[in-house]
Amino acid sequence: MTEYFQVAAYEVPVRYKPDVCIIGAGPAGVAAAVAAARQNLSVLLIEKYGFSGGATVAGLSGTICGLFSSGPKPEQIVFGFANEFYTRLKQKNGVSNPVPFGNTLLVPHDSLRWKEIADGLLQEGHCNILYHTRFLQAFTDYQGRITSLLVKGQEGQFVIKPGFVIDASGDAEVVHSISGPTFLGNNGVVQTPTMIFKMGNVDNHLFQQLSPAQLNQKVKEAALSGAYQLPRHHVYVFPLPNSGEVLCNMTKITYPDGRIPLGIDSADLSFAEIEGRKQAREYARFLINEIPAFRNAYLSDTGAQVGIRQTRSILGKGKLLNEDVMQARKNKNAITHSAWPMEIHNTGEVTIVQLENDYYDIPFETLVPQNATNYLVAGRCMSAEHEALASARVTAQCFGMGYAAGAACGLMLHEKQEAKNLDGVMVKQWMKQQHLKDTHEP
């Protein structure tokens, strides 16, 4: 039985009254902030870390996925803000050349450059950024409008009174705090976490000759031999922009009984962080001992946190279905689209379901919590079925979702609309009027 302790009521200062407050500075949050700022809205961005980037930086996923088509000759199909960010990274030598991932391509990037590009875009838009600040609780009025956000900075707790809110936390923290309807994975089962790590001093010439299929086979053989503890056999390694650095997406974190740690549980996260570092060290030992390109390499770093692929999803006005992805369905309310495969990390081996020579659309309604008034979500807490989310949650699509959500705040403010009454057609028309390029526009 759970024991409870009554916390006394207390007063905290109101410090900010922005037009838009965004919780979470991952790709979706950064894009949302920039879009809102480009409509001359006052923007406050809240982030628990000391930098932007979310899972792609703190979790060291380190790649822009979802920019390209799937097929024999992948071409870039996602543009808009995703392309703007990608272009800035290229100009700063912050990306490697696109590399194959199944039937499509991804773009490895340098995490420091990612942080710097995000800082620059946010400062250009005169966004107010509060790093090292954690969201605690949202409060609503009798109409269901979010009136206040309680947060905790280094100086203590304070309140924000926003006009509009975008939940880009990845975990639907804002929606959950006001008891908005959410669900967790596939009947409570989510994708497995991964501790991604970097190897330094890798022989680039030998690395370029390394076959992914051969590497997977060597990992499997080494694990079956008992010489190494390597729970995942389908692994990814990508060259980073800095010479001799390689990004390793190789670990799979579960409890000994097979349970998957949840990214919204402190005990589970603590286990995952410790276990992830142990696995990273073991995979590095395997690479150094068994793969010639890594003979003189070393484990240089792990993510600032374990990589979390999935936690809460909202129940939205619309929902991205597995069939939408598999049948490459188009939708007039689309605010971004994707050809990224269903990339499912479960307790068994990684499952990759490819899209061939086509793409599907992500409707704006997947960002609208049911009966929402002045708030939206953006990013991986969108409304989507478990397998569909395994495709839609990646970086380029999060950029697109965030940019549309930020644009929609301007629409709601100027047209006196509530979130639940918006659709993708309205948002796209508004974006065109405001000269905000969507993901279809080069």
CSV table of C-alpha atoms in Angstrom, one decimal:
chain,number,residue,atom,x,y,z
A,1,MET,CA,0.0,0.0,0.0
A,2,THR,CA,1.4,3.4,-1.0
A,3,GLU,CA,2.0,5.9,1.8
A,4,TYR,CA,1.2,9.6,1.1
A,5,PHE,CA,2.6,12.8,2.6
A,6,GLN,CA,0.5,16.0,2.5
A,7,VAL,CA,2.5,18.9,1.0
A,8,ALA,CA,1.6,22.3,2.4
A,9,ALA,CA,0.2,24.9,0.0
A,10,TYR,CA,2.7,27.7,-0.8
A,11,GLU,CA,3.0,30.6,-3.2
A,12,VAL,CA,5.5,30.9,-6.0
A,13,PRO,CA,6.3,33.9,-8.2
A,14,VAL,CA,4.9,34.4,-11.7
A,15,ARG,CA,7.9,35.2,-13.9
A,16,TYR,CA,6.8,34.9,-17.6
A,17,LYS,CA,3.8,35.6,-19.7
A,18,PRO,CA,4.7,34.5,-23.2
A,19,ASP,CA,2.4,34.0,-26.2
A,20,VAL,CA,3.7,30.5,-26.5
A,21,CYS,CA,5.5,28.2,-24.0
A,22,ILE,CA,7.2,25.1,-25.3
A,23,ILE,CA,8.2,22.2,-23.1
A,24,GLY,CA,11.2,20.4,-24.5
A,25,ALA,CA,13.9,21.6,-26.8
A,26,GLY,CA,14.4,18.5,-29.0
A,27,PRO,CA,13.9,18.8,-32.8
A,28,ALA,CA,10.2,19.2,-32.4
A,29,GLY,CA,10.5,21.9,-29.7
A,30,VAL,CA,13.2,23.9,-31.5
A,31,ALA,CA,11.2,23.8,-34.7
A,32,ALA,CA,8.0,24.9,-32.9
A,33,ALA,CA,9.9,27.8,-31.2
A,34,VAL,CA,11.3,29.1,-34.4
A,35,ALA,CA,8.0,28.9,-36.3
A,36,ALA,CA,6.2,30.7,-33.5
A,37,ALA,CA,8.9,33.4,-33.3
A,38,ARG,CA,8.8,33.9,-37.1
A,39,GLN,CA,5.2,35.1,-36.6
A,40,ASN,CA,6.3,37.7,-34.1
A,41,LEU,CA,5.0,35.7,-31.1
A,42,SER,CA,6.8,35.9,-27.8
A,43,VAL,CA,8.3,32.5,-27.2
A,44,LEU,CA,9.6,30.8,-24.0
A,45,LEU,CA,11.3,27.4,-24.5
A,46,ILE,CA,11.8,25.2,-21.4
A,47,GLU,CA,14.5,22.5,-21.4
A,48,LYS,CA,15.8,20.3,-18.6
A,49,TYR,CA,19.3,20.0,-20.0
A,50,GLY,CA,21.8,22.8,-20.7
A,51,PHE,CA,21.4,22.4,-24.5
A,52,SER,CA,18.9,21.7,-27.2
A,53,GLY,CA,18.6,18.4,-29.1
A,54,GLY,CA,16.6,16.0,-27.0
A,55,ALA,CA,17.2,12.3,-27.8
A,56,THR,CA,19.3,13.1,-30.9
A,57,VAL,CA,21.9,14.9,-28.7
A,58,ALA,CA,21.4,13.9,-25.1
A,59,GLY,CA,20.6,10.3,-26.2
A,60,LEU,CA,23.3,10.5,-28.8
A,61,SER,CA,21.2,9.0,-31.5
A,62,GLY,CA,23.3,11.4,-33.6
A,63,THR,CA,21.6,11.1,-37.0
A,64,ILE,CA,18.9,12.9,-39.0
A,65,CYS,CA,16.6,10.1,-40.1
A,66,GLY,CA,13.6,10.5,-42.4
A,67,LEU,CA,14.9,13.1,-45.0
A,68,PHE,CA,15.1,10.6,-47.9
A,69,SER,CA,12.9,8.4,-50.0
A,70,SER,CA,13.1,4.6,-49.9
A,71,GLY,CA,14.1,2.6,-52.9
A,72,PRO,CA,16.9,1.8,-55.3
A,73,LYS,CA,18.0,5.5,-55.6
A,74,PRO,CA,16.9,7.4,-52.5
A,75,GLU,CA,16.4,11.1,-52.9
A,76,GLN,CA,15.6,13.9,-50.4
A,77,ILE,CA,11.8,14.3,-50.1
A,78,VAL,CA,11.5,16.2,-46.8
A,79,PHE,CA,12.3,19.9,-46.9
A,80,GLY,CA,11.0,22.9,-45.0
A,81,PHE,CA,12.6,23.5,-41.6
A,82,ALA,CA,14.2,20.1,-41.6
A,83,ASN,CA,16.1,21.0,-44.7
A,84,GLU,CA,17.0,24.4,-43.3
A,85,PHE,CA,18.6,22.8,-40.2
A,86,TYR,CA,20.3,20.2,-42.3
A,87,THR,CA,21.7,22.9,-44.6
A,88,ARG,CA,23.1,24.9,-41.7
A,89,LEU,CA,24.8,21.7,-40.3
A,90,LYS,CA,26.4,21.1,-43.7
A,91,GLN,CA,27.7,24.7,-43.9
A,92,LYS,CA,29.4,24.2,-40.5
A,93,ASN,CA,30.8,20.7,-41.5
A,94,GLY,CA,28.6,19.2,-38.9
A,95,VAL,CA,27.3,16.2,-40.9
A,96,SER,CA,28.8,13.2,-42.7
A,97,ASN,CA,27.6,12.3,-46.2
A,98,PRO,CA,24.3,10.4,-46.2
A,99,VAL,CA,24.8,6.7,-45.5
A,100,PRO,CA,22.6,3.7,-46.3
A,101,PHE,CA,20.0,2.5,-43.8
A,102,GLY,CA,18.2,-0.4,-45.4
A,103,ASN,CA,16.5,1.0,-48.5
A,104,THR,CA,16.9,4.7,-47.5
A,105,LEU,CA,19.6,7.0,-46.2
A,106,LEU,CA,20.3,8.8,-42.9
A,107,VAL,CA,22.7,11.7,-42.1
A,108,PRO,CA,25.1,11.3,-39.1
A,109,HIS,CA,25.8,14.7,-37.4
A,110,ASP,CA,28.1,16.2,-34.8
A,111,SER,CA,26.3,16.8,-31.5
A,112,LEU,CA,28.2,20.0,-30.6
A,113,ARG,CA,27.3,21.5,-34.0
A,114,TRP,CA,23.7,20.5,-33.5
A,115,LYS,CA,23.6,22.4,-30.2
A,116,GLU,CA,25.2,25.5,-31.8
A,117,ILE,CA,22.9,25.5,-34.8
A,118,ALA,CA,19.8,25.3,-32.5
A,119,ASP,CA,21.2,28.1,-30.2
A,120,GLY,CA,21.7,30.3,-33.2
A,121,LEU,CA,18.2,29.7,-34.7
A,122,LEU,CA,16.6,30.4,-31.3
A,123,GLN,CA,18.6,33.5,-30.7
A,124,GLU,CA,17.9,34.8,-34.2
A,125,GLY,CA,14.2,34.5,-33.5
A,126,HIS,CA,14.6,36.2,-30.1
A,127,CYS,CA,13.2,33.2,-28.3
A,128,ASN,CA,13.6,33.2,-24.6
A,129,ILE,CA,15.4,30.0,-23.6
A,130,LEU,CA,15.5,28.6,-20.1
A,131,TYR,CA,17.9,25.6,-19.9
A,132,HIS,CA,18.3,23.7,-16.7
A,133,THR,CA,14.6,24.1,-16.0
A,134,ARG,CA,12.1,21.2,-15.4
A,135,PHE,CA,8.4,21.2,-16.1
A,136,LEU,CA,6.4,20.1,-13.0
A,137,GLN,CA,2.7,20.7,-13.5
A,138,ALA,CA,0.1,22.4,-15.7
A,139,PHE,CA,-3.1,24.0,-14.4
A,140,THR,CA,-6.4,24.6,-16.3
A,141,ASP,CA,-9.5,26.7,-15.9
A,142,TYR,CA,-13.1,25.5,-16.1
A,143,GLN,CA,-13.0,25.6,-19.9
A,144,GLY,CA,-10.0,23.3,-20.0
A,145,ARG,CA,-7.5,26.0,-21.1
A,146,ILE,CA,-4.0,25.7,-19.7
A,147,THR,CA,-3.6,28.9,-17.6
A,148,SER,CA,-0.4,28.2,-15.7
A,149,LEU,CA,2.7,26.1,-15.8
A,150,LEU,CA,4.7,25.3,-12.7
A,151,VAL,CA,8.4,24.8,-13.4
A,152,LYS,CA,11.6,24.4,-11.3
A,153,GLY,CA,14.7,26.3,-12.3
A,154,GLN,CA,18.0,26.4,-10.5
A,155,GLU,CA,16.7,29.4,-8.5
A,156,GLY,CA,13.6,27.5,-7.3
A,157,GLN,CA,10.0,27.1,-8.5
A,158,PHE,CA,8.1,29.7,-10.5
A,159,VAL,CA,5.0,30.0,-12.7
A,160,ILE,CA,4.6,30.7,-16.4
A,161,LYS,CA,1.3,32.1,-17.7
A,162,PRO,CA,1.2,31.3,-21.4
A,163,GLY,CA,-1.3,32.0,-24.1
A,164,PHE,CA,-0.6,28.7,-25.8
A,165,VAL,CA,1.4,25.6,-24.9
A,166,ILE,CA,3.2,23.0,-27.0
A,167,ASP,CA,4.1,19.8,-25.3
A,168,ALA,CA,7.3,18.7,-27.0
A,169,SER,CA,8.6,16.8,-24.0
A,170,GLY,CA,8.5,13.4,-25.8
A,171,ASP,CA,6.7,12.0,-22.8
A,172,ALA,CA,3.4,13.9,-23.1
A,173,GLU,CA,4.3,15.4,-19.7
A,174,VAL,CA,2.0,18.5,-20.0
A,175,VAL,CA,-1.0,16.5,-21.3
A,176,HIS,CA,-0.5,13.8,-18.6
A,177,SER,CA,-0.3,16.4,-15.8
A,178,ILE,CA,-3.8,17.7,-16.6
A,179,SER,CA,-5.1,14.1,-16.9
A,180,GLY,CA,-5.4,14.3,-20.7
A,181,PRO,CA,-5.9,10.9,-22.3
A,182,THR,CA,-2.7,9.1,-23.1
A,183,PHE,CA,-1.6,5.5,-23.6
A,184,LEU,CA,1.6,3.6,-23.3
A,185,GLY,CA,3.0,1.6,-26.3
A,186,ASN,CA,1.3,-1.6,-27.2
A,187,ASN,CA,-0.8,-2.4,-24.1
A,188,GLY,CA,2.0,-1.0,-21.9
A,189,VAL,CA,4.9,-2.6,-23.8
A,190,VAL,CA,7.3,0.0,-25.3
A,191,GLN,CA,10.4,-0.2,-27.5
A,192,THR,CA,13.6,-1.1,-25.8
A,193,PRO,CA,16.0,1.7,-24.7
A,194,THR,CA,19.5,1.9,-26.2
A,195,MET,CA,22.7,3.4,-24.8
A,196,ILE,CA,24.4,4.8,-27.8
A,197,PHE,CA,28.2,5.3,-27.7
A,198,LYS,CA,31.1,6.7,-29.7
A,199,MET,CA,34.4,5.1,-30.6
A,200,GLY,CA,37.4,7.2,-31.3
A,201,ASN,CA,40.6,6.6,-33.4
A,202,VAL,CA,38.8,4.2,-35.8
A,203,ASP,CA,40.6,3.4,-39.0
A,204,ASN,CA,38.5,5.1,-41.6
A,205,HIS,CA,39.8,3.2,-44.5
A,206,LEU,CA,39.1,-0.2,-43.0
A,207,PHE,CA,35.8,1.0,-41.6
A,208,GLN,CA,34.6,1.9,-45.1
A,209,GLN,CA,35.1,-1.7,-46.1
A,210,LEU,CA,33.1,-3.0,-43.2
A,211,SER,CA,29.9,-4.8,-44.4
A,212,PRO,CA,26.9,-4.2,-42.1
A,213,ALA,CA,25.7,-7.8,-42.7
A,214,GLN,CA,29.1,-9.2,-41.9
A,215,LEU,CA,29.3,-7.1,-38.7
A,216,ASN,CA,25.9,-8.4,-37.6
A,217,GLN,CA,27.1,-12.0,-38.3
A,218,LYS,CA,30.3,-11.4,-36.3
A,219,VAL,CA,28.3,-10.0,-33.4
A,220,LYS,CA,25.9,-13.0,-33.4
A,221,GLU,CA,28.8,-15.5,-33.5
A,222,ALA,CA,30.7,-13.7,-30.7
A,223,ALA,CA,27.6,-13.7,-28.5
A,224,LEU,CA,26.8,-17.4,-29.2
A,225,SER,CA,30.4,-18.4,-28.4
A,226,GLY,CA,30.0,-17.1,-24.9
A,227,ALA,CA,33.1,-14.9,-25.1
A,228,TYR,CA,31.0,-11.7,-25.0
A,229,GLN,CA,27.7,-10.6,-23.5
A,230,LEU,CA,26.1,-9.0,-26.6
A,231,PRO,CA,22.2,-9.2,-26.3
A,232,ARG,CA,21.5,-7.4,-29.6
A,233,HIS,CA,22.8,-8.8,-32.9
A,234,HIS,CA,21.3,-6.4,-35.4
A,235,VAL,CA,23.5,-3.3,-34.9
A,236,TYR,CA,24.3,0.0,-36.6
A,237,VAL,CA,27.6,1.8,-36.8
A,238,PHE,CA,27.9,5.2,-38.6
A,239,PRO,CA,30.9,7.4,-39.5
A,240,LEU,CA,30.7,10.8,-37.8
A,241,PRO,CA,32.0,14.1,-39.4
A,242,ASN,CA,35.1,14.2,-37.2
A,243,SER,CA,37.8,11.9,-38.6
A,244,GLY,CA,38.2,8.6,-36.7
A,245,GLU,CA,34.9,8.9,-34.8
A,246,VAL,CA,32.1,6.3,-35.2
A,247,LEU,CA,28.6,6.3,-33.7
A,248,CYS,CA,27.6,2.9,-32.3
A,249,ASN,CA,23.9,2.0,-31.9
A,250,MET,CA,24.3,-1.5,-30.6
A,251,THR,CA,23.0,-2.1,-27.1
A,252,LYS,CA,19.6,-3.4,-26.1
A,253,ILE,CA,18.5,-2.8,-22.5
A,254,THR,CA,16.0,-5.1,-20.7
A,255,TYR,CA,15.8,-6.5,-17.2
A,256,PRO,CA,17.0,-10.1,-16.7
A,257,ASP,CA,13.4,-11.3,-16.8
A,258,GLY,CA,12.8,-9.6,-20.1
A,259,ARG,CA,10.9,-6.6,-18.9
A,260,ILE,CA,11.5,-3.4,-20.8
A,261,PRO,CA,12.5,-0.3,-18.6
A,262,LEU,CA,10.2,2.6,-19.0
A,263,GLY,CA,11.5,6.1,-19.7
A,264,ILE,CA,9.0,7.6,-17.4
A,265,ASP,CA,10.1,5.7,-14.3
A,266,SER,CA,13.1,6.8,-12.3
A,267,ALA,CA,14.1,3.4,-11.1
A,268,ASP,CA,13.8,1.9,-14.6
A,269,LEU,CA,15.8,4.8,-16.0
A,270,SER,CA,18.5,4.3,-13.4
A,271,PHE,CA,18.8,0.6,-14.2
A,272,ALA,CA,18.9,1.4,-17.9
A,273,GLU,CA,21.7,4.0,-17.5
A,274,ILE,CA,23.9,1.6,-15.5
A,275,GLU,CA,23.2,-1.4,-17.7
A,276,GLY,CA,23.6,0.7,-20.8
A,277,ARG,CA,27.1,1.8,-19.9
A,278,LYS,CA,28.0,-1.8,-19.0
A,279,GLN,CA,26.8,-3.0,-22.4
A,280,ALA,CA,28.6,-0.1,-24.2
A,281,ARG,CA,31.9,-1.2,-22.6
A,282,GLU,CA,31.3,-4.8,-23.7
A,283,TYR,CA,30.4,-4.0,-27.3
A,284,ALA,CA,33.5,-1.7,-27.4
A,285,ARG,CA,35.6,-4.6,-26.2
A,286,PHE,CA,34.2,-6.8,-28.9
A,287,LEU,CA,34.8,-4.2,-31.6
A,288,ILE,CA,38.4,-3.6,-30.5
A,289,ASN,CA,39.2,-7.3,-30.3
A,290,GLU,CA,37.4,-8.7,-33.3
A,291,ILE,CA,37.0,-5.9,-35.9
A,292,PRO,CA,40.2,-4.7,-37.6
A,293,ALA,CA,39.0,-1.2,-38.2
A,294,PHE,CA,38.6,-0.8,-34.4
A,295,ARG,CA,41.9,-2.4,-33.4
A,296,ASN,CA,43.4,0.9,-32.1
A,297,ALA,CA,40.1,2.5,-31.2
A,298,TYR,CA,38.7,3.4,-27.8
A,299,LEU,CA,35.3,4.0,-26.2
A,300,SER,CA,35.2,7.8,-26.1
A,301,ASP,CA,31.7,8.6,-24.7
A,302,THR,CA,28.1,7.5,-24.2
A,303,GLY,CA,25.0,9.5,-24.4
A,304,ALA,CA,24.2,12.0,-21.6
A,305,GLN,CA,21.2,9.8,-21.0
A,306,VAL,CA,20.0,6.4,-22.3
A,307,GLY,CA,18.2,6.6,-25.6
A,308,ILE,CA,14.4,6.4,-25.1
A,309,ARG,CA,12.3,5.5,-28.2
A,310,GLN,CA,8.8,5.5,-26.8
A,311,THR,CA,6.8,6.4,-23.7
A,312,ARG,CA,3.4,8.0,-23.5
A,313,SER,CA,1.4,8.9,-26.6
A,314,ILE,CA,-1.6,11.1,-26.6
A,315,LEU,CA,-5.1,10.1,-27.7
A,316,GLY,CA,-5.6,12.7,-30.4
A,317,LYS,CA,-8.2,14.2,-32.7
A,318,GLY,CA,-6.6,11.9,-35.3
A,319,LYS,CA,-4.3,8.9,-35.1
A,320,LEU,CA,-1.6,7.6,-37.4
A,321,LEU,CA,-2.4,3.9,-38.0
A,322,ASN,CA,-0.1,1.1,-38.9
A,323,GLU,CA,-2.1,0.7,-42.1
A,324,ASP,CA,-1.5,4.4,-43.0
A,325,VAL,CA,2.2,3.7,-43.0
A,326,MET,CA,2.2,0.3,-44.7
A,327,GLN,CA,-0.3,1.4,-47.4
A,328,ALA,CA,1.5,4.7,-47.9
A,329,ARG,CA,-1.7,6.7,-47.4
A,330,LYS,CA,-1.8,10.3,-48.4
A,331,ASN,CA,-3.9,12.8,-46.4
A,332,LYS,CA,-5.1,16.3,-47.3
A,333,ASN,CA,-4.4,17.3,-43.7
A,334,ALA,CA,-0.7,16.3,-43.8
A,335,ILE,CA,1.8,18.6,-42.2
A,336,THR,CA,4.8,16.3,-42.9
A,337,HIS,CA,5.5,13.0,-44.6
A,338,SER,CA,7.9,10.1,-44.3
A,339,ALA,CA,9.5,7.1,-46.1
A,340,TRP,CA,11.3,5.9,-43.0
A,341,PRO,CA,10.7,2.2,-42.2
A,342,MET,CA,9.0,0.8,-39.2
A,343,GLU,CA,12.1,0.3,-37.1
A,344,ILE,CA,10.9,-1.8,-34.1
A,345,HIS,CA,13.2,-2.5,-31.2
A,346,ASN,CA,11.7,-5.2,-29.0
A,347,THR,CA,12.9,-7.9,-26.7
A,348,GLY,CA,13.8,-10.0,-29.7
A,349,GLU,CA,15.8,-8.9,-32.7
A,350,VAL,CA,15.3,-5.5,-34.4
A,351,THR,CA,12.5,-5.6,-36.9
A,352,ILE,CA,12.8,-3.4,-40.0
A,353,VAL,CA,9.7,-3.0,-42.3
A,354,GLN,CA,10.6,-1.0,-45.4
A,355,LEU,CA,8.5,1.3,-47.5
A,356,GLU,CA,9.3,0.8,-51.2
A,357,ASN,CA,9.3,3.8,-53.6
A,358,ASP,CA,6.6,5.6,-51.7
A,359,TYR,CA,5.8,7.7,-48.6
A,360,TYR,CA,3.0,8.2,-46.2
A,361,ASP,CA,1.5,11.4,-44.7
A,362,ILE,CA,1.3,12.5,-41.0
A,363,PRO,CA,-1.9,14.5,-40.4
A,364,PHE,CA,-1.9,17.6,-38.2
A,365,GLU,CA,-4.7,16.1,-36.2
A,366,THR,CA,-2.2,13.6,-34.6
A,367,LEU,CA,-0.8,16.6,-32.7
A,368,VAL,CA,-4.1,17.7,-31.3
A,369,PRO,CA,-5.1,16.1,-27.9
A,370,GLN,CA,-8.8,15.2,-27.6
A,371,ASN,CA,-10.8,18.3,-26.7
A,372,ALA,CA,-7.7,20.5,-26.5
A,373,THR,CA,-8.2,24.2,-26.2
A,374,ASN,CA,-4.9,26.2,-26.2
A,375,TYR,CA,-2.3,23.4,-26.4
A,376,LEU,CA,-0.8,20.9,-28.9
A,377,VAL,CA,1.9,18.3,-28.9
A,378,ALA,CA,4.8,17.7,-31.2
A,379,GLY,CA,7.3,14.9,-31.6
A,380,ARG,CA,7.2,11.3,-30.5
A,381,CYS,CA,4.2,11.7,-28.1
A,382,MET,CA,2.0,12.2,-31.1
A,383,SER,CA,-1.1,10.1,-31.5
A,384,ALA,CA,0.0,7.0,-33.3
A,385,GLU,CA,-0.3,3.2,-33.1
A,386,HIS,CA,2.8,1.4,-31.6
A,387,GLU,CA,4.3,0.2,-34.9
A,388,ALA,CA,3.4,3.4,-36.8
A,389,LEU,CA,5.2,5.5,-34.2
A,390,ALA,CA,8.3,3.3,-34.8
A,391,SER,CA,8.5,5.0,-38.2
A,392,ALA,CA,7.1,8.5,-37.5
A,393,ARG,CA,9.2,9.4,-34.4
A,394,VAL,CA,12.4,10.2,-36.2
A,395,THR,CA,14.2,13.6,-36.5
A,396,ALA,CA,13.1,15.0,-39.8
A,397,GLN,CA,9.4,14.2,-39.1
A,398,CYS,CA,9.8,15.7,-35.6
A,399,PHE,CA,11.1,18.9,-37.2
A,400,GLY,CA,8.0,19.0,-39.4
A,401,MET,CA,5.6,18.3,-36.6
A,402,GLY,CA,7.1,21.0,-34.4
A,403,TYR,CA,7.2,23.6,-37.1
A,404,ALA,CA,3.5,23.0,-37.9
A,405,ALA,CA,2.5,23.2,-34.2
A,406,GLY,CA,4.4,26.5,-33.8
A,407,ALA,CA,2.7,27.9,-36.9
A,408,ALA,CA,-0.7,26.8,-35.5
A,409,CYS,CA,-0.2,28.9,-32.4
A,410,GLY,CA,-0.1,32.0,-34.6
A,411,LEU,CA,-3.3,30.8,-36.3
A,412,MET,CA,-5.1,30.2,-33.0
A,413,LEU,CA,-4.0,33.6,-31.7
A,414,HIS,CA,-5.0,35.7,-34.7
A,415,GLU,CA,-8.1,33.8,-35.8
A,416,LYS,CA,-9.3,33.1,-32.2
A,417,GLN,CA,-9.4,29.4,-32.8
A,418,GLU,CA,-9.2,26.5,-30.3
A,419,ALA,CA,-6.8,23.6,-31.1
A,420,LYS,CA,-9.7,21.0,-31.3
A,421,ASN,CA,-11.2,23.0,-34.2
A,422,LEU,CA,-8.1,23.1,-36.3
A,423,ASP,CA,-7.2,20.8,-39.2
A,424,GLY,CA,-4.2,20.4,-41.4
A,425,VAL,CA,-5.6,22.2,-44.4
A,426,MET,CA,-6.2,25.3,-42.2
A,427,VAL,CA,-2.7,25.1,-40.8
A,428,LYS,CA,-1.0,24.7,-44.2
A,429,GLN,CA,-3.0,27.7,-45.6
A,430,TRP,CA,-1.9,29.8,-42.6
A,431,MET,CA,1.7,28.7,-43.1
A,432,LYS,CA,1.5,29.8,-46.7
A,433,GLN,CA,0.1,33.2,-45.8
A,434,GLN,CA,2.9,33.6,-43.2
A,435,HIS,CA,5.6,32.4,-45.7
A,436,LEU,CA,6.5,29.4,-43.4
A,437,LYS,CA,7.7,26.6,-45.7
A,438,ASP,CA,6.3,23.2,-45.0
A,439,THR,CA,8.2,19.9,-45.5
A,440,HIS,CA,7.1,19.6,-49.1
A,441,GLU,CA,8.8,22.9,-50.1
A,442,PRO,CA,12.5,22.9,-51.1
